[in-house]
Every structure is written in structure tokens, then in C-alpha cells.
C-alpha positions as a printed NumPy array, in Angstrom:
array([[  97.776,   91.314, -139.976],
       [  98.682,   88.606, -137.485],
       [ 101.529,   86.25 , -138.499],
       [ 100.726,   82.834, -139.967],
       [ 100.886,   79.869, -137.589],
       [ 102.786,   76.642, -138.216],
       [ 102.686,   73.627, -135.928],
       [ 105.797,   71.963, -134.518],
       [ 106.565,   69.658, -131.599],
       [ 106.836,   71.032, -128.077],
       [ 110.482,   69.979, -127.734],
       [ 111.448,   71.866, -130.896],
       [ 110.192,   75.13 , -129.409],
       [ 112.807,   74.942, -126.669],
       [ 115.566,   75.767, -129.186],
       [ 116.509,   79.268, -130.32 ],
       [ 116.452,   78.18 , -133.964],
       [ 113.701,   75.88 , -135.238],
       [ 113.64 ,   74.113, -138.591],
       [ 110.111,   73.568, -139.831],
       [ 110.135,   70.668, -142.273],
       [ 107.857,   67.854, -143.41 ],
       [ 104.311,   68.801, -144.447],
       [ 104.436,   72.008, -142.372],
       [ 107.728,   73.059, -143.95 ],
       [ 106.382,   72.348, -147.424],
       [ 103.272,   74.369, -146.654],
       [ 105.355,   77.286, -145.394],
       [ 107.951,   77.319, -148.187],
       [ 105.88 ,   76.252, -151.192],
       [ 102.211,   76.955, -150.476],
       [ 102.477,   80.081, -148.344],
       [ 105.749,   81.182, -150.011],
       [ 107.194,   82.437, -146.742],
       [ 110.335,   84.494, -147.317],
       [ 113.441,   85.293, -145.286],
       [ 112.852,   88.122, -142.836],
       [ 109.123,   87.48 , -142.42 ],
       [ 107.518,   87.008, -139.002],
       [ 105.749,   83.735, -138.211],
       [ 104.338,   82.063, -135.131],
       [ 105.25 ,   78.493, -134.264],
       [ 102.947,   76.591, -131.921],
       [ 102.764,   73.125, -130.424],
       [  98.958,   73.271, -130.511],
       [  98.92 ,   72.936, -126.722],
       [  99.232,   76.595, -125.819],
       [ 102.962,   77.254, -126.304],
       [ 103.587,   79.858, -129.005],
       [ 106.883,   81.276, -130.271],
       [ 107.111,   84.499, -132.283],
       [ 109.898,   83.997, -134.822],
       [ 111.765,   85.652, -137.658],
       [ 112.428,   83.482, -140.705],
       [ 116.216,   83.305, -141.146],
       [ 116.404,   80.876, -144.09 ],
       [ 114.102,   79.232, -146.617],
       [ 114.774,   75.939, -148.38 ],
       [ 112.895,   74.068, -151.055],
       [ 110.676,   72.318, -148.506],
       [ 111.582,   73.836, -145.152],
       [ 112.06 ,   77.116, -143.323],
       [ 114.447,   77.986, -140.5  ],
       [ 113.049,   80.249, -137.804],
       [ 114.837,   82.253, -135.107],
       [ 112.802,   82.541, -131.921],
       [ 112.24 ,   86.103, -130.725],
       [ 109.917,   85.389, -127.793],
       [ 107.872,   82.563, -126.306],
       [ 104.631,   82.692, -124.412],
       [ 102.264,   80.187, -122.869],
       [  98.616,   80.858, -123.667],
       [  96.341,   79.844, -120.779],
       [  93.44 ,   77.559, -121.577],
       [  90.274,   79.645, -121.942],
       [  87.549,   79.174, -119.369],
       [  84.91 ,   77.937, -119.156],
       [  85.746,   75.043, -121.439],
       [  83.299,   74.728, -124.344],
       [  82.433,   71.293, -125.709],
       [  80.04 ,   70.656, -128.594],
       [  78.545,   67.216, -129.161],
       [  77.816,   67.169, -132.886],
       [  75.373,   64.657, -134.363],
       [  76.785,   63.3  , -137.621],
       [  75.545,   65.481, -140.509],
       [  75.012,   64.381, -144.087],
       [  77.776,   64.484, -146.688],
       [  80.614,   66.92 , -146.156],
       [  78.635,   69.066, -143.722],
       [  80.477,   67.393, -140.869],
       [  83.768,   68.928, -141.958],
       [  81.969,   72.266, -142.45 ],
       [  80.675,   72.131, -138.889],
       [  84.14 ,   71.287, -137.539],
       [  85.726,   74.097, -139.546],
       [  83.304,   76.745, -138.329],
       [  83.294,   75.595, -134.703],
       [  87.092,   75.563, -134.631],
       [  87.231,   79.098, -135.984],
       [  84.668,   80.081, -133.323],
       [  86.915,   78.754, -130.549],
       [  85.454,   75.383, -129.548],
       [  87.672,   73.412, -127.153],
       [  86.327,   69.906, -127.763],
       [  84.195,   68.391, -130.51 ],
       [  82.483,   65.06 , -129.918],
       [  81.024,   63.304, -132.987],
       [  77.802,   61.59 , -132.017],
       [  75.971,   58.705, -133.678],
       [  72.412,   59.856, -132.999],
       [  69.499,   57.511, -133.628],
       [  68.163,   59.655, -136.468],
       [  71.483,   60.55 , -138.068],
       [  71.409,   59.756, -141.77 ],
       [  75.183,   59.313, -141.894],
       [  76.688,   56.243, -140.237],
       [  80.332,   55.709, -139.37 ],
       [  81.185,   52.01 , -139.544],
       [  84.369,   50.053, -140.071],
       [  87.022,   51.696, -142.238],
       [  84.679,   54.575, -142.98 ],
       [  84.604,   55.52 , -139.311],
       [  88.388,   55.799, -139.09 ],
       [  88.592,   57.825, -142.321],
       [  85.772,   60.159, -141.333],
       [  87.258,   60.796, -137.892],
       [  90.656,   61.483, -139.471],
       [  89.003,   64.038, -141.782],
       [  87.376,   65.79 , -138.83 ],
       [  90.709,   65.945, -136.989],
       [  92.586,   67.204, -140.05 ],
       [  89.91 ,   69.846, -140.606],
       [  90.208,   70.993, -136.986],
       [  93.987,   71.213, -137.298],
       [  93.945,   73.269, -140.493],
       [  91.093,   75.481, -139.303],
       [  92.933,   76.204, -136.051],
       [  95.98 ,   77.338, -138.038],
       [  93.779,   79.518, -140.235],
       [  92.259,   81.09 , -137.112],
       [  95.766,   81.63 , -135.627],
       [  94.881,   79.522, -132.603],
       [  97.614,   78.432, -130.201],
       [  95.549,   75.53 , -128.934],
       [  94.059,   72.906, -131.223],
       [  90.576,   71.66 , -130.344],
       [  90.246,   68.029, -129.376],
       [  88.136,   65.868, -131.667],
       [  87.107,   62.867, -129.617],
       [  86.173,   59.369, -130.767],
       [  82.633,   58.672, -131.935],
       [  80.21 ,   58.704, -128.992],
       [  76.911,   56.908, -128.454],
       [  73.921,   58.06 , -126.389],
       [  75.337,   56.685, -123.158],
       [  78.653,   58.469, -123.627],
       [  76.918,   61.76 , -124.374],
       [  74.773,   61.398, -121.269],
       [  77.953,   60.853, -119.276],
       [  79.475,   64.062, -120.646],
       [  76.351,   66.002, -119.726],
       [  76.267,   64.552, -116.229],
       [  79.86 ,   65.618, -115.624],
       [  79.527,   69.151, -117.011],
       [  79.037,   72.356, -115.064],
       [  76.214,   73.028, -117.5  ],
       [  74.74 ,   70.643, -120.044],
       [  72.581,   72.111, -122.809],
       [  70.505,   70.377, -125.472],
       [  69.656,   72.722, -128.331],
       [  65.978,   72.1  , -128.964],
       [  63.177,   74.06 , -130.62 ],
       [  60.909,   73.302, -127.658],
       [  63.374,   74.58 , -125.077],
       [  61.87 ,   76.426, -122.129],
       [  64.355,   79.299, -122.411],
       [  66.969,   80.837, -124.658],
       [  70.641,   79.968, -124.58 ],
       [  71.373,   83.674, -124.218],
       [  69.438,   83.75 , -120.932],
       [  70.767,   80.67 , -119.11 ],
       [  72.786,   81.03 , -115.92 ],
       [  76.364,   80.144, -116.813],
       [  79.057,   78.538, -114.623],
       [  82.051,   80.5  , -113.361],
       [  84.57 ,   78.59 , -115.441],
       [  86.659,   76.716, -112.868],
       [  85.066,   73.299, -113.439],
       [  84.591,   70.914, -116.382],
       [  82.801,   73.57 , -118.431],
       [  79.779,   73.697, -120.717],
       [  78.609,   70.865, -122.969],
       [  76.217,   71.682, -125.825],
       [  74.466,   68.925, -127.767],
       [  73.47 ,   69.507, -131.398],
       [  70.927,   67.028, -132.767],
       [  70.717,   65.42 , -136.223],
       [  68.649,   66.488, -139.238],
       [  65.817,   64.228, -138.123],
       [  65.742,   65.579, -134.581],
       [  66.246,   63.913, -131.212],
       [  64.46 ,   60.695, -130.325],
       [  62.384,   60.55 , -127.16 ],
       [  64.856,   58.08 , -125.658],
       [  67.747,   60.492, -126.271],
       [  65.904,   63.431, -124.74 ],
       [  64.923,   61.343, -121.715],
       [  68.519,   60.186, -121.212],
       [  69.949,   63.684, -121.522],
       [  67.352,   65.168, -119.184],
       [  68.093,   62.455, -116.637],
       [  71.766,   63.413, -116.903],
       [  70.891,   66.952, -115.827],
       [  70.85 ,   68.733, -119.2  ],
       [  68.531,   71.634, -119.891],
       [  66.824,   72.295, -123.222],
       [  67.422,   75.7  , -124.743],
       [  66.518,   77.668, -127.845],
       [  69.003,   79.557, -129.966],
       [  66.348,   81.76 , -131.523],
       [  63.093,   81.744, -133.482],
       [  64.534,   80.003, -136.556],
       [  65.546,   76.363, -136.935],
       [  69.195,   75.99 , -137.947],
       [  70.863,   73.132, -139.773],
       [  72.744,   70.671, -137.615],
       [  75.968,   71.847, -139.281],
       [  75.433,   75.501, -138.314],
       [  73.727,   75.289, -134.918],
       [  76.986,   74.542, -133.096],
       [  78.825,   77.614, -134.335],
       [  75.803,   79.801, -133.533],
       [  75.709,   78.428, -129.983],
       [  79.45 ,   79.001, -129.59 ],
       [  79.096,   82.614, -130.66 ],
       [  76.477,   83.179, -127.958],
       [  78.549,   81.453, -125.275],
       [  81.833,   83.097, -126.262],
       [  80.256,   86.527, -125.883],
       [  78.366,   85.742, -122.685],
       [  81.339,   84.144, -120.894],
       [  83.719,   86.936, -121.846],
       [  85.991,   84.653, -123.85 ],
       [  85.337,   86.98 , -126.785]])
């Protein structure tokens, strides 16, 4: 079994002995019950990972001795999912699954037909939940790089992302082809952007804007998935096809 991952600052990983304290230390010592002599990985969430042996355990911290360090290169092509805001707690579910599936960037999107609306204090709290979910899910998946969860985007911002991508894809049941059959970029550029629509579907104005930005419409398969599960299904296809998996 791979060692558990705990997140620390980049500067801390330069030392030969690292004290993990605060919420991460509490999680390691109390929740995970890490013991002296165990092996753990410490990561800055930006690709730097240190394999360590636990040399001491306190009430709310652990002390780790670094055995080796390695820099994990960023996977290519970069995979970005624009996720229309789902209902209820399905947004956190989508973030959790996409993080475990290796997404690089998640962009929450206020689609015209989204039932959920992020406004005022609710927007800040909801975005914080998405980011916390991505952080914890990345640790669970033993990732050395945390996915970025961007600020809430509108239609114009999403169109801009699609225009700047190597490949922009809108998941749509009336797509001319399947995602599994599209020509994919080599991986040296900005990467692939996939747009997942809301429960109520895309509006004509959104589809027109995304098409004008150069996006193609593609099918995942014969069934219609929920907005909270379509992103992880698309990532699985792309991870396998690009060789990242």
C-alpha cells in the first residue's frame, strides 16, 4: 500500500527533518494514528514529494525524517473541466471524483440553466468547500499535485478558455462524434478543456458562444449522465487515450 500523503509548505521540504503540525499534524497524529517508524509522503501540492520515516509523534504533530525527495513533472496534456453548478452537494461529489481521476483544473460555471446559484457570502463558502474537497481528495488519491479550483466563471470566461485550448470539447448528447474518437493534441500546449452542462442542458446562446470559440461537441456514450458524473467519465476516457493512465 502506498504511504499516506500530508501537505506542508515548499520551504519546509528543504529540511532533513520536518515537523508536521497544525491541522495536518492533528490529522496525522490523531485521525490517522501515524506511529513512529512508519513511512509517509510529504508534499507541497505543487509536485515536490518527500518520502519520510516518522521519527517522533506528539499529541498533535509528527516529526518526519526525509529519506528522499523527488519532483513530479506536471502531466501532459493538461486536463481542465468546466463544471456547471450542480444541485445540492453534488458539486462536492463531482470535485471529489474528478480529483481522484486526475483533473488538473476545475472551473465552476454559472450556466444559464443551473438550478444552483452562487451569490454573495454563499459564493465564497461554496467555492471554499470545492477547494477543500479537492485538497482532501488529492491526499486520498496520493496525488503530489493539487488540482486548481478556479473562481466562478460566466459564459464569456468559459468561451475564452475554449478559445485558448488545444482542444475544446462540449459534452452534448447531439455531438457529431464520440469523445473516444476525437483527435487529441500532443500535450505541449494549453491542453484540453471539457465543458459539462447543467441539469437543464445548455442554452442556445451558450452553444453558439462555445462553437464560435472553436469547441467541438462530443458524446460520451449512448446514455445521458448526470452533470455530477459526466466530468469524471470524460476524464477516464481522456486519461486512457492520452497515456496519462
